């Protein structure tokens, strides 16, 4: 029956080909690279964290130069919408300029003990 009608055989081949190609996203190496998707998600998380920290978008770009700007913006915008809908206040960032520690300056007020050279160990 199928040998006499070539159009039926072609239809069967076409249907089976479509069914095989429908599962191509399940084949490893045929879909998008998971590392690229992970970097995009991390950039969106960075943008959301910047918005929650009341940090401007430009500051966020400056602090995270390796993150994709489009994904950072998308995360920032999503967090902005979420915070407005739920009437949430952001948490101010504690990141700032570090002050010079006081111990870096030499002070003459510090009292030190002098060592007796005779009491020190002989390392010869």
PDB file of C-alpha atoms in Angstrom:
ATOM      1  CA  UNK A   1       0.000   0.000   0.000  1.00  0.00           C
ATOM      2  CA  UNK A   2       2.732   2.537   0.980  1.00  0.00           C
ATOM      3  CA  UNK A   3       5.061   1.359  -1.788  1.00  0.00           C
ATOM      4  CA  UNK A   4       2.709   2.423  -4.543  1.00  0.00           C
ATOM      5  CA  UNK A   5       1.979   5.925  -3.171  1.00  0.00           C
ATOM      6  CA  UNK A   6       5.165   8.054  -2.749  1.00  0.00           C
ATOM      7  CA  UNK A   7       3.291  11.057  -1.339  1.00  0.00           C
ATOM      8  CA  UNK A   8       2.180   9.037   1.701  1.00  0.00           C
ATOM      9  CA  UNK A   9       5.776   8.023   2.391  1.00  0.00           C
ATOM     10  CA  UNK A  10       6.880  11.638   2.115  1.00  0.00           C
ATOM     11  CA  UNK A  11       4.161  12.683   4.541  1.00  0.00           C
ATOM     12  CA  UNK A  12       5.285  10.063   7.043  1.00  0.00           C
ATOM     13  CA  UNK A  13       8.882  11.212   6.721  1.00  0.00           C
ATOM     14  CA  UNK A  14       7.869  14.849   7.141  1.00  0.00           C
ATOM     15  CA  UNK A  15       5.773  14.120  10.241  1.00  0.00           C
ATOM     16  CA  UNK A  16       8.521  12.031  11.822  1.00  0.00           C
ATOM     17  CA  UNK A  17      11.085  14.754  11.036  1.00  0.00           C
ATOM     18  CA  UNK A  18       8.931  17.413  12.672  1.00  0.00           C
ATOM     19  CA  UNK A  19       8.492  15.245  15.757  1.00  0.00           C
ATOM     20  CA  UNK A  20      12.228  14.665  16.016  1.00  0.00           C
ATOM     21  CA  UNK A  21      13.047  18.338  15.632  1.00  0.00           C
ATOM     22  CA  UNK A  22      10.447  19.340  18.225  1.00  0.00           C
ATOM     23  CA  UNK A  23      12.650  17.907  20.989  1.00  0.00           C
ATOM     24  CA  UNK A  24      15.871  19.686  19.918  1.00  0.00           C
ATOM     25  CA  UNK A  25      15.827  21.937  22.973  1.00  0.00           C
ATOM     26  CA  UNK A  26      16.276  18.831  25.136  1.00  0.00           C
ATOM     27  CA  UNK A  27      19.482  17.820  23.351  1.00  0.00           C
ATOM     28  CA  UNK A  28      22.583  19.021  25.243  1.00  0.00           C
ATOM     29  CA  UNK A  29      24.539  21.614  23.324  1.00  0.00           C
ATOM     30  CA  UNK A  30      21.633  22.599  21.090  1.00  0.00           C
ATOM     31  CA  UNK A  31      20.066  25.206  23.375  1.00  0.00           C
ATOM     32  CA  UNK A  32      21.419  28.473  24.731  1.00  0.00           C
ATOM     33  CA  UNK A  33      24.569  28.362  26.837  1.00  0.00           C
ATOM     34  CA  UNK A  34      23.586  28.121  30.528  1.00  0.00           C
ATOM     35  CA  UNK A  35      26.516  30.330  31.525  1.00  0.00           C
ATOM     36  CA  UNK A  36      25.124  33.210  29.467  1.00  0.00           C
ATOM     37  CA  UNK A  37      21.704  32.793  31.067  1.00  0.00           C
ATOM     38  CA  UNK A  38      23.319  32.708  34.519  1.00  0.00           C
ATOM     39  CA  UNK A  39      25.256  35.940  33.845  1.00  0.00           C
ATOM     40  CA  UNK A  40      22.056  37.661  32.741  1.00  0.00           C
ATOM     41  CA  UNK A  41      20.235  36.554  35.875  1.00  0.00           C
ATOM     42  CA  UNK A  42      23.117  37.719  38.062  1.00  0.00           C
ATOM     43  CA  UNK A  43      23.099  41.108  36.338  1.00  0.00           C
ATOM     44  CA  UNK A  44      19.349  41.395  36.961  1.00  0.00           C
ATOM     45  CA  UNK A  45      19.945  40.558  40.627  1.00  0.00           C
ATOM     46  CA  UNK A  46      22.641  43.244  40.802  1.00  0.00           C
ATOM     47  CA  UNK A  47      20.206  45.790  39.364  1.00  0.00           C
ATOM     48  CA  UNK A  48      17.526  44.817  41.858  1.00  0.00           C
ATOM     49  CA  UNK A  49      19.964  45.058  44.741  1.00  0.00           C
ATOM     50  CA  UNK A  50      21.098  48.491  43.586  1.00  0.00           C
ATOM     51  CA  UNK A  51      17.510  49.745  43.521  1.00  0.00           C
ATOM     52  CA  UNK A  52      16.820  48.321  46.965  1.00  0.00           C
ATOM     53  CA  UNK A  53      19.970  50.026  48.274  1.00  0.00           C
ATOM     54  CA  UNK A  54      18.662  53.375  46.948  1.00  0.00           C
ATOM     55  CA  UNK A  55      21.591  53.499  44.554  1.00  0.00           C
ATOM     56  CA  UNK A  56      21.245  55.251  41.220  1.00  0.00           C
ATOM     57  CA  UNK A  57      21.454  53.332  37.990  1.00  0.00           C
ATOM     58  CA  UNK A  58      24.647  55.090  36.928  1.00  0.00           C
ATOM     59  CA  UNK A  59      26.296  54.238  40.239  1.00  0.00           C
ATOM     60  CA  UNK A  60      25.266  50.644  39.764  1.00  0.00           C
ATOM     61  CA  UNK A  61      26.865  50.584  36.321  1.00  0.00           C
ATOM     62  CA  UNK A  62      30.048  52.100  37.739  1.00  0.00           C
ATOM     63  CA  UNK A  63      30.286  49.643  40.633  1.00  0.00           C
ATOM     64  CA  UNK A  64      29.626  46.634  38.371  1.00  0.00           C
ATOM     65  CA  UNK A  65      31.419  47.259  35.068  1.00  0.00           C
ATOM     66  CA  UNK A  66      31.396  43.606  33.972  1.00  0.00           C
ATOM     67  CA  UNK A  67      27.627  43.179  34.321  1.00  0.00           C
ATOM     68  CA  UNK A  68      25.477  43.577  31.214  1.00  0.00           C
ATOM     69  CA  UNK A  69      23.900  47.026  31.360  1.00  0.00           C
ATOM     70  CA  UNK A  70      20.628  45.930  29.778  1.00  0.00           C
ATOM     71  CA  UNK A  71      20.162  43.180  32.363  1.00  0.00           C
ATOM     72  CA  UNK A  72      21.145  45.492  35.226  1.00  0.00           C
ATOM     73  CA  UNK A  73      18.564  47.996  34.031  1.00  0.00           C
ATOM     74  CA  UNK A  74      15.902  45.287  33.734  1.00  0.00           C
ATOM     75  CA  UNK A  75      16.557  44.147  37.304  1.00  0.00           C
ATOM     76  CA  UNK A  76      16.583  47.728  38.575  1.00  0.00           C
ATOM     77  CA  UNK A  77      13.289  48.480  36.815  1.00  0.00           C
ATOM     78  CA  UNK A  78      11.627  45.277  38.075  1.00  0.00           C
ATOM     79  CA  UNK A  79      12.662  46.033  41.648  1.00  0.00           C
ATOM     80  CA  UNK A  80      11.453  49.617  41.293  1.00  0.00           C
ATOM     81  CA  UNK A  81       8.016  48.425  40.177  1.00  0.00           C
ATOM     82  CA  UNK A  82       7.899  45.854  42.984  1.00  0.00           C
ATOM     83  CA  UNK A  83       8.847  48.419  45.630  1.00  0.00           C
ATOM     84  CA  UNK A  84       6.267  50.923  44.365  1.00  0.00           C
ATOM     85  CA  UNK A  85       3.478  48.323  44.269  1.00  0.00           C
ATOM     86  CA  UNK A  86       4.186  47.128  47.805  1.00  0.00           C
ATOM     87  CA  UNK A  87       5.069  50.587  49.174  1.00  0.00           C
ATOM     88  CA  UNK A  88       8.489  49.448  50.356  1.00  0.00           C
ATOM     89  CA  UNK A  89      11.264  51.777  51.400  1.00  0.00           C
ATOM     90  CA  UNK A  90      14.786  51.001  50.336  1.00  0.00           C
ATOM     91  CA  UNK A  91      17.695  50.390  52.635  1.00  0.00           C
ATOM     92  CA  UNK A  92      20.449  52.991  52.300  1.00  0.00           C
ATOM     93  CA  UNK A  93      23.773  51.629  51.209  1.00  0.00           C
ATOM     94  CA  UNK A  94      26.579  51.556  53.750  1.00  0.00           C
ATOM     95  CA  UNK A  95      29.185  51.566  51.027  1.00  0.00           C
ATOM     96  CA  UNK A  96      31.139  54.771  51.187  1.00  0.00           C
ATOM     97  CA  UNK A  97      34.591  56.219  51.214  1.00  0.00           C
ATOM     98  CA  UNK A  98      36.779  54.536  53.776  1.00  0.00           C
ATOM     99  CA  UNK A  99      38.360  56.875  56.247  1.00  0.00           C
ATOM    100  CA  UNK A 100      42.039  56.548  56.977  1.00  0.00           C
ATOM    101  CA  UNK A 101      42.609  54.521  60.119  1.00  0.00           C
ATOM    102  CA  UNK A 102      44.062  56.423  63.045  1.00  0.00           C
ATOM    103  CA  UNK A 103      46.800  53.823  63.482  1.00  0.00           C
ATOM    104  CA  UNK A 104      48.357  54.863  60.179  1.00  0.00           C
ATOM    105  CA  UNK A 105      49.509  58.114  61.730  1.00  0.00           C
ATOM    106  CA  UNK A 106      52.547  57.812  63.941  1.00  0.00           C
ATOM    107  CA  UNK A 107      51.835  58.897  67.409  1.00  0.00           C
ATOM    108  CA  UNK A 108      54.423  59.740  70.039  1.00  0.00           C
ATOM    109  CA  UNK A 109      52.000  59.042  72.907  1.00  0.00           C
ATOM    110  CA  UNK A 110      52.521  55.304  72.757  1.00  0.00           C
ATOM    111  CA  UNK A 111      54.672  53.971  75.526  1.00  0.00           C
ATOM    112  CA  UNK A 112      56.856  51.037  74.702  1.00  0.00           C
ATOM    113  CA  UNK A 113      59.128  48.908  76.787  1.00  0.00           C
ATOM    114  CA  UNK A 114      62.767  48.714  75.981  1.00  0.00           C
ATOM    115  CA  UNK A 115      64.320  45.300  75.655  1.00  0.00           C
ATOM    116  CA  UNK A 116      67.351  44.244  77.491  1.00  0.00           C
ATOM    117  CA  UNK A 117      69.744  42.839  74.871  1.00  0.00           C
ATOM    118  CA  UNK A 118      71.128  40.351  77.378  1.00  0.00           C
ATOM    119  CA  UNK A 119      67.727  38.800  78.000  1.00  0.00           C
ATOM    120  CA  UNK A 120      66.925  38.184  74.335  1.00  0.00           C
ATOM    121  CA  UNK A 121      67.595  34.760  72.814  1.00  0.00           C
ATOM    122  CA  UNK A 122      70.790  34.071  71.016  1.00  0.00           C
ATOM    123  CA  UNK A 123      69.973  32.907  67.488  1.00  0.00           C
ATOM    124  CA  UNK A 124      73.364  31.724  66.383  1.00  0.00           C
TER     125      UNK A 124
END
